[in-house]
XYZ file of C-alpha atoms in Angstrom:
722
model
C -100.172 -53.639 41.676
C -101.646 -52.864 45.368
C -103.300 -49.757 45.512
C -105.380 -47.421 47.917
C -107.953 -44.656 47.667
C -106.995 -41.279 48.946
C -108.936 -38.455 50.144
C -109.447 -36.828 46.930
C -110.924 -40.714 45.581
C -107.739 -40.778 43.551
C -105.918 -44.428 43.477
C -102.255 -44.341 44.958
C -99.869 -46.893 45.436
C -99.505 -48.633 49.179
C -95.704 -48.974 49.791
C -95.059 -52.230 52.024
C -97.956 -54.106 51.807
C -97.205 -58.102 52.271
C -98.379 -60.088 49.527
C -98.031 -63.818 49.701
C -99.262 -67.345 48.652
C -101.522 -68.842 51.267
C -100.604 -71.194 53.604
C -96.876 -70.948 52.495
C -94.134 -68.442 53.064
C -93.751 -67.700 49.149
C -94.142 -63.918 49.108
C -92.882 -60.387 48.424
C -93.324 -56.627 49.635
C -94.929 -54.003 47.606
C -92.098 -51.257 46.270
C -92.648 -47.501 45.896
C -94.721 -47.888 43.003
C -96.927 -50.495 44.739
C -95.991 -52.907 42.526
C -94.862 -56.854 43.540
C -93.422 -59.800 41.722
C -93.975 -63.318 43.341
C -93.302 -66.622 42.342
C -96.172 -69.298 40.797
C -96.765 -72.800 40.910
C -100.073 -74.277 39.489
C -101.175 -75.385 42.858
C -100.948 -71.837 44.336
C -104.713 -70.530 43.932
C -105.166 -68.094 47.008
C -103.274 -64.902 47.156
C -103.236 -62.824 50.557
C -102.708 -59.014 50.448
C -102.375 -57.738 53.952
C -101.564 -53.931 55.012
C -102.230 -52.157 58.802
C -105.228 -50.030 58.877
C -106.776 -52.381 55.912
C -108.747 -55.177 55.546
C -106.576 -58.424 54.795
C -108.034 -59.578 51.545
C -107.474 -63.407 50.276
C -107.740 -63.321 46.256
C -108.386 -66.074 44.016
C -106.075 -65.887 41.351
C -106.737 -66.713 37.493
C -104.608 -64.776 35.670
C -101.028 -64.501 36.775
C -99.622 -61.789 34.196
C -100.978 -58.682 36.027
C -102.807 -58.471 39.518
C -104.158 -55.100 40.310
C -105.745 -54.805 43.709
C -107.425 -51.691 45.490
C -107.268 -52.152 49.292
C -110.374 -51.095 51.541
C -109.911 -49.567 54.902
C -110.767 -51.899 57.788
C -112.612 -50.279 60.982
C -115.637 -51.730 63.161
C -117.179 -48.261 63.131
C -120.310 -47.362 61.221
C -118.256 -44.813 59.352
C -114.674 -44.113 59.078
C -112.764 -41.472 57.206
C -108.956 -42.639 56.268
C -106.759 -40.201 54.435
C -103.144 -40.691 53.389
C -100.469 -39.234 51.199
C -97.703 -40.820 49.258
C -94.555 -39.907 50.924
C -92.154 -38.003 48.884
C -89.166 -39.557 50.823
C -89.569 -43.231 52.201
C -86.953 -45.851 53.945
C -87.998 -49.990 53.794
C -88.617 -51.598 56.975
C -87.982 -54.574 55.021
C -84.480 -54.346 52.607
C -81.340 -55.154 53.849
C -79.803 -52.238 52.484
C -79.917 -48.555 54.056
C -81.821 -47.182 50.839
C -83.644 -43.684 50.925
C -86.417 -43.533 47.901
C -86.714 -39.769 46.701
C -89.783 -39.229 44.614
C -89.977 -36.651 42.076
C -92.394 -34.868 44.495
C -89.766 -34.223 46.909
C -87.468 -32.752 44.025
C -90.244 -30.274 43.349
C -89.929 -29.001 46.752
C -86.518 -26.807 45.929
C -85.656 -24.983 42.329
C -84.216 -28.500 41.332
C -82.863 -27.504 37.940
C -80.320 -30.322 37.919
C -79.146 -33.185 39.792
C -76.318 -31.438 41.859
C -79.203 -29.150 43.283
C -81.678 -32.307 43.801
C -80.617 -32.874 47.391
C -81.138 -29.587 49.179
C -84.140 -31.149 51.183
C -82.231 -34.343 51.869
C -79.930 -34.668 55.170
C -78.161 -37.517 53.930
C -76.203 -35.380 51.105
C -73.976 -32.340 51.783
C -73.610 -29.550 48.924
C -71.074 -27.390 48.431
C -69.462 -25.268 46.319
C -65.651 -26.604 44.952
C -64.322 -23.389 44.326
C -64.877 -19.597 43.807
C -65.038 -19.275 40.393
C -66.713 -22.329 38.599
C -69.702 -22.343 40.265
C -69.563 -25.998 40.573
C -71.571 -28.097 43.387
C -69.782 -30.607 44.933
C -71.680 -33.547 46.910
C -70.675 -35.787 49.934
C -71.861 -38.623 51.458
C -70.664 -40.000 54.756
C -67.986 -37.161 54.610
C -66.343 -38.261 51.356
C -66.519 -36.342 47.869
C -68.639 -37.650 45.168
C -65.589 -39.667 43.517
C -65.972 -42.341 46.437
C -69.926 -42.470 45.419
C -70.934 -44.611 42.787
C -73.465 -42.735 40.679
C -75.914 -44.598 38.145
C -78.724 -43.763 35.916
C -81.058 -46.692 35.687
C -78.348 -48.506 37.589
C -75.456 -47.884 34.854
C -72.580 -45.902 36.097
C -72.683 -42.492 34.416
C -71.100 -40.041 36.320
C -67.625 -41.095 36.466
C -64.199 -40.682 34.835
C -64.376 -37.277 32.624
C -67.999 -36.216 33.920
C -67.244 -36.495 37.261
C -66.171 -32.502 38.292
C -69.840 -31.354 36.245
C -71.687 -34.172 35.546
C -74.113 -33.755 38.401
C -75.552 -30.413 36.300
C -75.446 -32.580 32.913
C -78.850 -34.407 34.427
C -81.933 -32.116 34.223
C -84.524 -32.295 37.369
C -87.288 -32.658 35.565
C -86.313 -35.905 33.496
C -85.686 -37.324 37.316
C -88.510 -39.631 38.218
C -86.880 -40.772 41.169
C -83.452 -41.129 43.398
C -82.423 -43.853 45.471
C -79.781 -43.206 47.744
C -77.764 -45.987 49.392
C -75.504 -45.581 52.453
C -72.587 -47.747 52.745
C -70.900 -50.048 50.167
C -73.417 -51.001 47.414
C -74.608 -54.112 45.420
C -71.708 -56.149 43.718
C -74.252 -56.375 41.041
C -73.075 -52.811 40.063
C -69.591 -53.065 40.220
C -66.602 -52.887 42.472
C -66.163 -48.784 42.432
C -68.789 -48.114 45.180
C -67.359 -47.041 48.709
C -69.442 -44.611 50.597
C -72.668 -45.801 48.879
C -74.545 -45.264 45.527
C -76.781 -42.787 44.114
C -78.882 -44.205 41.406
C -81.102 -42.020 39.178
C -84.643 -43.260 37.811
C -85.642 -41.126 34.475
C -88.868 -40.285 33.493
C -90.486 -43.448 31.219
C -92.363 -42.426 27.827
C -95.158 -44.565 28.899
C -95.792 -43.142 31.930
C -94.664 -39.526 31.629
C -96.951 -36.682 30.741
C -97.356 -36.267 26.605
C -96.358 -32.684 27.181
C -94.604 -31.137 30.166
C -93.133 -27.666 30.195
C -91.273 -25.822 32.929
C -89.860 -22.662 32.998
C -87.714 -21.098 35.616
C -86.056 -17.406 35.991
C -83.819 -16.461 38.879
C -82.979 -12.993 40.296
C -79.270 -13.775 39.062
C -80.903 -13.498 35.768
C -80.685 -17.173 35.406
C -83.071 -18.816 32.972
C -83.943 -22.449 32.415
C -86.366 -24.145 30.001
C -87.502 -27.717 30.402
C -89.859 -29.678 27.656
C -90.916 -33.149 27.325
C -92.964 -34.424 24.356
C -94.169 -37.899 24.492
C -95.779 -39.978 21.845
C -97.340 -43.555 22.084
C -96.449 -45.055 18.651
C -98.246 -48.370 19.026
C -99.556 -50.417 21.529
C -95.971 -51.648 22.834
C -94.055 -48.693 21.586
C -93.893 -45.299 23.525
C -91.051 -42.413 22.722
C -90.091 -39.328 24.302
C -88.125 -36.286 23.329
C -86.823 -34.348 26.298
C -85.133 -30.976 26.117
C -83.326 -28.837 28.381
C -81.922 -25.692 28.126
C -80.378 -23.345 30.551
C -78.408 -19.545 30.170
C -76.699 -16.962 32.201
C -75.447 -14.031 30.592
C -74.849 -11.569 33.580
C -71.727 -10.769 35.436
C -72.335 -10.211 39.045
C -69.224 -9.083 41.671
C -71.254 -8.850 44.867
C -68.253 -8.849 47.430
C -66.174 -6.067 45.042
C -63.025 -8.711 44.508
C -62.870 -8.001 40.620
C -64.096 -11.641 39.990
C -67.266 -13.180 38.848
C -69.256 -14.522 41.924
C -70.671 -17.279 39.392
C -69.950 -17.916 35.715
C -71.799 -17.131 32.459
C -72.882 -20.174 30.810
C -75.129 -21.681 28.330
C -75.996 -25.430 28.018
C -78.345 -27.411 25.480
C -79.006 -30.936 26.704
C -81.355 -33.094 24.572
C -82.511 -36.934 25.076
C -84.310 -39.126 22.793
C -85.963 -42.359 24.716
C -87.897 -45.190 23.481
C -89.629 -47.616 25.572
C -90.947 -51.332 24.363
C -93.253 -53.302 26.554
C -94.668 -56.421 26.139
C -96.263 -57.377 29.125
C -97.816 -60.891 27.881
C -94.341 -61.851 26.783
C -92.702 -60.239 29.876
C -90.517 -57.951 27.560
C -89.758 -54.551 28.446
C -86.914 -52.749 26.720
C -85.431 -48.826 26.771
C -82.815 -46.804 24.298
C -81.649 -43.873 25.216
C -79.423 -41.337 22.824
C -78.265 -37.948 24.410
C -76.374 -35.307 23.339
C -75.054 -32.386 25.547
C -73.203 -28.977 24.820
C -72.314 -26.938 28.124
C -70.188 -23.732 27.712
C -69.215 -21.774 30.839
C -66.764 -18.402 31.109
C -65.485 -17.210 34.910
C -62.714 -14.894 35.731
C -62.206 -11.216 36.270
C -64.958 -8.727 35.280
C -62.780 -7.384 32.436
C -61.939 -10.725 30.805
C -62.515 -11.064 27.402
C -61.589 -14.517 25.655
C -61.341 -13.023 22.553
C -58.286 -10.877 23.457
C -57.089 -12.275 26.759
C -57.321 -16.240 26.802
C -53.999 -17.674 27.960
C -52.652 -14.078 28.681
C -51.961 -12.141 31.717
C -54.228 -9.237 30.577
C -56.976 -10.422 32.993
C -57.594 -13.943 34.558
C -60.302 -15.689 32.995
C -61.549 -19.399 32.282
C -63.562 -21.305 29.620
C -64.895 -24.848 30.063
C -66.606 -26.420 26.767
C -67.844 -29.506 26.986
C -69.671 -32.084 24.707
C -71.208 -35.325 25.422
C -72.873 -38.037 23.701
C -74.295 -40.968 25.112
C -75.956 -44.149 23.906
C -77.544 -46.762 25.840
C -79.843 -49.624 25.831
C -81.773 -52.129 28.521
C -83.278 -54.908 27.886
C -85.432 -56.967 30.387
C -87.465 -60.530 30.256
C -89.696 -61.816 32.991
C -90.842 -65.375 32.164
C -94.672 -65.250 32.202
C -94.894 -68.622 33.495
C -92.445 -68.139 36.061
C -92.197 -64.454 37.221
C -89.175 -65.037 39.641
C -87.027 -65.972 36.811
C -85.976 -62.856 34.574
C -82.770 -61.742 32.434
C -81.870 -58.097 32.125
C -79.066 -57.138 29.794
C -77.758 -53.246 29.748
C -74.927 -51.712 27.520
C -73.852 -48.192 27.056
C -71.401 -46.342 25.165
C -70.210 -42.363 25.799
C -68.010 -40.114 24.603
C -66.723 -36.571 26.346
C -64.653 -34.186 25.380
C -63.798 -31.334 27.479
C -61.415 -28.026 26.613
C -60.518 -25.763 29.330
C -58.006 -23.549 30.668
C -58.143 -21.949 34.205
C -56.092 -18.545 33.577
C -52.562 -19.928 32.244
C -53.553 -23.483 33.449
C -54.871 -25.603 30.275
C -57.109 -29.115 30.905
C -58.329 -30.928 28.179
C -59.792 -34.342 28.532
C -61.178 -37.089 26.013
C -63.010 -39.777 27.664
C -64.571 -43.116 25.661
C -66.526 -45.682 27.848
C -68.228 -48.629 27.094
C -70.185 -50.543 29.566
C -72.235 -53.685 29.374
C -73.908 -55.891 32.346
C -75.902 -59.069 32.105
C -78.004 -60.327 35.282
C -79.865 -63.652 35.992
C -82.550 -63.480 38.573
C -84.138 -66.822 40.076
C -84.962 -68.646 43.645
C -83.581 -71.322 45.382
C -86.749 -73.783 46.452
C -88.833 -70.872 47.259
C -89.057 -67.003 46.969
C -87.459 -66.763 50.382
C -83.842 -67.282 48.583
C -83.355 -65.651 45.782
C -80.055 -65.193 43.589
C -78.682 -62.753 40.919
C -75.586 -63.719 38.913
C -73.832 -62.101 35.751
C -71.016 -60.749 33.855
C -69.883 -57.092 33.694
C -67.591 -55.492 31.452
C -65.838 -51.680 31.109
C -63.676 -50.046 28.988
C -62.710 -46.701 29.228
C -59.868 -44.858 27.320
C -58.474 -41.399 28.575
C -56.369 -39.017 26.662
C -55.724 -35.848 28.958
C -53.536 -32.661 28.349
C -52.245 -30.866 31.403
C -50.634 -27.704 30.167
C -47.730 -29.130 27.995
C -48.076 -32.882 29.410
C -50.093 -35.510 27.886
C -51.345 -38.476 29.949
C -53.237 -41.298 27.962
C -54.183 -44.553 29.436
C -56.696 -47.486 28.514
C -58.282 -49.466 31.541
C -60.543 -52.554 30.596
C -62.035 -55.038 32.927
C -64.046 -58.016 32.783
C -66.075 -59.499 35.957
C -68.469 -62.024 37.182
C -70.973 -61.594 40.503
C -72.806 -63.621 42.555
C -75.586 -62.381 44.894
C -77.725 -64.563 47.277
C -80.710 -62.980 49.249
C -82.735 -64.408 52.117
C -85.667 -63.248 53.539
C -88.334 -64.460 55.353
C -90.338 -61.356 55.487
C -90.579 -61.174 59.240
C -87.409 -61.158 61.249
C -84.699 -61.409 58.556
C -83.073 -60.132 55.509
C -79.902 -60.785 54.568
C -78.019 -60.247 50.944
C -74.365 -61.306 50.690
C -72.405 -60.691 47.404
C -69.149 -61.446 45.871
C -67.509 -60.288 42.443
C -64.182 -61.101 40.878
C -62.935 -58.617 38.377
C -59.692 -59.109 35.845
C -58.668 -55.498 35.481
C -55.827 -54.796 32.883
C -54.240 -51.997 35.407
C -55.638 -53.111 38.861
C -54.866 -57.022 38.260
C -57.285 -59.756 39.353
C -59.426 -58.782 42.759
C -62.537 -59.861 44.651
C -65.002 -57.374 46.221
C -67.128 -59.086 48.907
C -70.466 -56.891 50.090
C -72.691 -58.132 52.931
C -76.069 -56.557 54.022
C -78.388 -57.575 56.900
C -81.775 -56.328 58.409
C -83.197 -57.956 61.443
C -86.338 -56.612 62.832
C -86.597 -57.318 66.617
C -89.982 -55.942 66.920
C -92.889 -54.215 65.415
C -91.838 -51.008 63.189
C -88.478 -51.514 63.506
C -85.184 -52.172 61.169
C -81.670 -52.962 62.667
C -79.239 -52.869 59.866
C -75.580 -53.992 59.477
C -72.981 -53.934 56.188
C -69.576 -54.532 55.386
C -68.141 -54.217 51.890
C -64.834 -53.296 49.903
C -64.451 -50.994 47.177
C -61.499 -50.060 44.884
C -61.103 -47.697 42.141
C -58.809 -45.734 39.816
C -58.249 -42.231 41.090
C -58.736 -39.919 37.815
C -56.572 -36.772 39.536
C -56.848 -34.175 37.375
C -60.732 -34.336 36.250
C -61.410 -34.927 39.771
C -59.575 -31.893 41.289
C -60.010 -29.497 38.455
C -60.337 -26.735 40.993
C -56.543 -26.971 41.388
C -56.144 -25.452 37.869
C -57.694 -22.189 39.202
C -54.683 -21.322 41.653
C -51.099 -20.828 41.082
C -49.972 -24.215 42.703
C -47.216 -26.186 41.639
C -48.977 -29.763 40.554
C -46.482 -32.936 41.985
C -46.944 -36.449 41.840
C -44.741 -37.736 44.131
C -45.161 -41.612 43.849
C -43.989 -42.992 40.184
C -44.704 -46.795 40.932
C -47.814 -47.096 39.992
C -50.100 -47.802 37.114
C -52.133 -45.064 36.890
C -50.419 -41.651 36.691
C -47.509 -43.123 38.883
C -50.248 -43.928 41.526
C -51.732 -47.350 43.157
C -55.451 -47.589 42.917
C -57.235 -46.272 45.822
C -58.870 -49.384 48.085
C -61.210 -49.168 51.017
C -63.587 -51.145 53.623
C -66.712 -49.706 54.692
C -68.709 -50.509 57.862
C -72.028 -49.768 58.955
C -74.884 -50.083 61.477
C -78.219 -48.074 61.169
C -81.577 -48.490 63.219
C -84.938 -47.395 62.162
C -87.756 -46.960 64.482
C -91.026 -46.117 63.523
C -93.479 -44.880 66.337
C -97.010 -42.606 67.175
C -96.174 -39.184 68.925
C -99.221 -37.701 70.198
C -101.292 -39.415 67.738
C -99.217 -38.736 64.806
C -96.901 -40.954 62.576
C -92.862 -40.434 63.445
C -89.965 -42.343 62.921
C -86.546 -42.084 64.248
C -83.420 -43.122 62.172
C -79.723 -43.635 63.912
C -76.730 -44.890 61.951
C -72.964 -44.562 62.182
C -70.878 -45.574 59.157
C -66.801 -45.876 58.923
C -64.728 -46.021 56.064
C -61.182 -47.152 56.300
C -58.633 -46.754 53.441
C -56.023 -49.504 52.772
C -54.594 -47.231 50.076
C -55.780 -43.623 49.074
C -54.155 -41.351 46.614
C -53.859 -38.324 49.212
C -54.591 -34.732 47.423
C -52.387 -32.748 49.559
C -53.001 -28.885 49.855
C -51.010 -28.249 52.847
C -48.298 -26.278 51.216
C -49.662 -23.372 49.878
C -47.419 -23.290 46.781
C -48.141 -26.816 45.671
C -50.978 -29.537 45.645
C -49.356 -32.867 45.930
C -50.442 -36.513 44.919
C -49.037 -39.417 46.556
C -50.384 -43.020 47.792
C -51.281 -43.012 51.687
C -48.462 -44.135 54.125
C -50.409 -44.599 57.574
C -53.876 -44.135 58.137
C -57.173 -42.452 56.653
C -60.859 -42.788 57.666
C -64.149 -41.315 57.711
C -66.685 -41.800 60.238
C -69.911 -40.383 59.912
C -72.864 -40.303 62.566
C -76.090 -39.155 61.683
C -79.658 -39.010 63.724
C -82.661 -37.874 61.970
C -86.652 -37.687 63.000
C -89.464 -37.210 60.712
C -92.550 -36.610 62.131
C -95.920 -35.456 60.924
C -96.973 -32.939 63.030
C -100.538 -32.568 61.795
C -102.232 -33.290 58.755
C -100.287 -32.268 55.681
C -97.752 -30.768 57.869
C -94.303 -32.858 58.105
C -91.127 -31.996 59.959
C -87.627 -33.597 59.085
C -84.570 -32.828 61.685
C -81.378 -34.307 61.577
C -78.102 -34.161 63.371
C -74.631 -35.263 61.424
C -71.024 -35.880 63.020
C -68.031 -36.328 60.910
C -64.813 -37.162 61.779
C -62.759 -37.616 58.812
C -58.634 -37.666 59.037
C -56.106 -38.447 56.948
C -52.477 -39.156 57.322
C -50.587 -35.999 55.240
C -46.829 -35.806 54.897
C -46.954 -33.244 57.422
C -49.265 -35.390 60.091
C -52.180 -36.486 60.649
C -55.218 -33.813 59.781
C -58.865 -33.440 59.358
C -59.771 -33.197 55.977
C -60.328 -29.576 54.906
C -63.191 -27.863 54.396
C -65.512 -30.502 56.432
C -67.635 -29.530 59.093
C -67.398 -32.184 61.869
C -71.200 -30.657 63.054
C -74.100 -29.934 60.700
C -77.762 -29.399 61.935
C -80.239 -29.912 59.317
C -84.011 -28.853 59.290
C -87.000 -29.241 56.669
C -90.681 -28.250 57.438
C -93.188 -28.895 54.021
C -97.035 -28.339 54.438
C -99.738 -28.896 51.726
C -103.480 -27.596 52.010
C -106.266 -30.044 51.213
C -106.646 -30.631 47.331
C -109.635 -29.080 46.079
C -112.276 -30.997 43.854
C -110.387 -29.224 40.721
C -106.894 -30.594 42.124
C -106.047 -27.173 43.259
C -103.643 -26.465 46.438
C -100.944 -24.860 48.206
C -97.653 -26.153 49.023
C -95.172 -24.598 51.150
C -91.570 -25.525 52.178
C -88.400 -24.248 53.978
C -84.948 -26.181 54.465
C -82.171 -24.811 57.455
C -78.839 -26.013 57.229
C -76.270 -25.177 60.084
C -72.657 -25.788 59.459
C -70.025 -25.866 62.162
C -66.223 -24.665 61.383
C -64.333 -26.210 59.201
C -60.620 -26.394 58.522
C -58.839 -24.460 56.071
C -55.400 -26.390 54.579
C -52.619 -24.763 55.805
C -51.359 -21.082 54.422
C -48.864 -20.150 57.333
C -45.715 -20.733 54.759
C -47.637 -17.682 52.581
C -46.806 -13.998 53.649
C -49.356 -12.473 56.375
C -51.521 -10.804 53.668
C -52.049 -13.740 51.883
C -52.505 -16.065 54.868
C -56.478 -17.304 55.823
C -57.627 -18.395 59.053
C -56.952 -21.956 60.164
C -60.836 -22.536 60.628
C -63.844 -20.990 58.806
C -66.494 -19.381 60.831
C -69.882 -21.317 61.503
C -72.952 -20.146 59.540
C -76.638 -21.195 58.421
C -78.581 -21.103 55.405
C -82.553 -20.772 54.663
C -84.104 -21.982 51.456
C -88.047 -21.658 51.002
C -90.366 -22.152 48.339
C -94.131 -21.797 47.562
C -96.062 -23.688 45.148
C -99.572 -22.529 44.206
C -101.289 -25.734 41.573
C -104.203 -24.450 40.187
C -105.279 -27.724 38.571
C -103.238 -30.907 37.480
C -102.103 -29.267 34.025
C -100.765 -25.567 36.011
C -99.226 -24.369 38.908
C -96.423 -21.941 39.680
C -93.637 -21.550 42.355
C -91.685 -18.973 43.943
C -88.753 -19.541 46.065
C -85.674 -17.999 47.928
C -81.932 -19.602 48.132
C -80.055 -18.417 51.225
C -82.809 -16.230 52.506
C -80.453 -15.301 55.435
C -78.057 -13.279 52.968
C -75.051 -15.404 54.295
C -71.519 -14.286 51.965
C -68.210 -15.824 52.780
C -65.482 -12.870 52.611
C -62.744 -12.847 50.465
C -63.254 -16.396 48.980
C -60.298 -15.755 46.815
C -56.652 -15.392 48.133
C -54.775 -12.738 46.147
C -57.434 -11.673 43.648
C -55.846 -8.189 43.098
C -52.506 -10.425 41.623
C -54.220 -13.664 39.978
C -50.590 -14.477 38.233
C -49.153 -14.199 41.243
C -47.711 -16.940 43.470
C -50.577 -16.937 45.846
C -53.586 -17.017 43.980
C -55.980 -19.254 45.202
C -59.893 -19.673 44.509
C -59.981 -23.072 46.589
C -60.825 -21.769 50.196
C -64.588 -21.829 49.749
C -66.764 -22.965 52.687
C -70.065 -21.480 52.001
C -72.160 -19.084 49.645
C -70.275 -16.216 47.782
C -73.131 -14.667 45.783
C -75.613 -14.052 48.628
C -79.327 -14.314 48.819
C -80.804 -15.544 45.285
C -84.940 -15.401 44.542
C -86.651 -17.535 41.514
C -89.814 -18.098 40.137
C -91.247 -20.688 37.562
C -94.029 -22.402 36.022
C -95.120 -26.178 35.164
C -97.616 -27.010 32.434
C -98.778 -31.155 31.896
C -100.760 -32.259 29.304
C -101.765 -36.113 30.181
């Protein structure tokens, strides 16, 4: 591990330091935690560590199991004061994939109560509400919704299938150690389903987390949350943690006076027990997780009473009750004698049961899932040539009830993958991978992926990627907002193996340029990227007939083009500014013609400013953060066939929202925070079509383009014990 001393005298990791054996090309680059792994031979005696602004050190290595080194600043002056801070968000100049690393420090800049609320300060992810009654937040990347994003927890696919609609709210923010956001096709190691990108969440570790952590949160909407972590060292090698999350909201709000609650009332209890085994002498690390969740939501009209009105026309209401159990185990082995040789095994099981109704529509689902993955890492000749190879297995059994119709199916696949990485630590990094899978419904198919990074000059990175993805569309669970309408559900095709539909197949192409530079003596970087997703086949979700929602296989062209320009600038000491502009061109061939994807703004502006006061000797300081988002107009699906009273305009108005938070850190043990969401009090007028006749032919809650509730303010505290 490579460390440096910050202005408070604390040792913090160095990201991106070069580490290599003297007079060789065998080396590595330190990661987000300052860690590195480097091959060893008996004739390697001198290890060189270099980093800009610090002395280049040559170490004599006697112990290859663990190396801990503290860099010293370099200067020819008699005295120099060097200050540094660990970046809350960082991009690598050296990786072949376009990955953004988001630390827990970044998540604390907003009221991050669960994973769906963890992207408010990140311009690469778009967040919006899925409908006007459920309060569900939907994320998008590269202009595509979350089913096209592979979402993993510690590289195990987690939010998929039955958990696709609400699963982001099932991972509490305080459990998150870091997030890795990968644009474009991901690695073949993680499967074949990734199309737009991958979001991986690393959870806090019992060995490194606080022995006690408590977070209390209260919002002006009368939302209350509690997070508690209890970590214990059982022995020299075993650590365990108990993580408890609870949230509740039992106040009915109707700010726009349409007779419907602006947000659901709900209760959630979420418990995880996590075990960690660490044996550095033998190169062994293992994690075992057991998790249980119970989540209940009620929404609908203010006077709806489930005891008397459920599935009647007395009043329109909805309940969504979810229970979920997960068990996962990870095993990792690194050969102490040959550190570049390692073996990893992952396995996971989940049981997910949702019972729900929306007015008179019933939707229940039970999803049992099994996942297993084994991977071997090594090198060819030297550490410039790395390989990963292994096998994976997935099993999914779905049982769904849609009103009076039952759907049941089993999906099982086994696949093998191979990935080669070339990295000369200077100009070129290339990762090429391929996997072959045999799926009981999708057949035998090949998934290729290629990522390249080239460095034409100092502090620059040019990246290119191409990859293919394939997935089964779970049309009901992924589009549950359609049940909160009076639309008829039509499945047009009948020849496919999944609801009569064919699988979705797409190619993703991307280029990206990252350049670091100094502006007025301060550090800055700019990123430009363009990604294009072309669908070979897609399950089209067609809302263009206001009386129906139709599902059918693509017959024509469907694509998503995404361009993003981002600037990060350290304006002055402890003050950081992030600006971004995004342009989307997302179109699909519907039965009525080629149209823009509904509720997708073509133009978006993003700005985030954060400032921290210098940390005092007792660890106290202030933190300030503000985020502004502006969205251009968004196309609504057609309502031209409705009577005039139930028609909506062709496009939404533009709008902007402002969020802000202030944190007072009293000591390393205690801090409080105050914040506001949607401080500009933007509200969408009339988000529900026909709210006065919810059982009539024109009722629809899916025309949501912006906030409904208006401003919301909150306060909280965090207490920590090492």
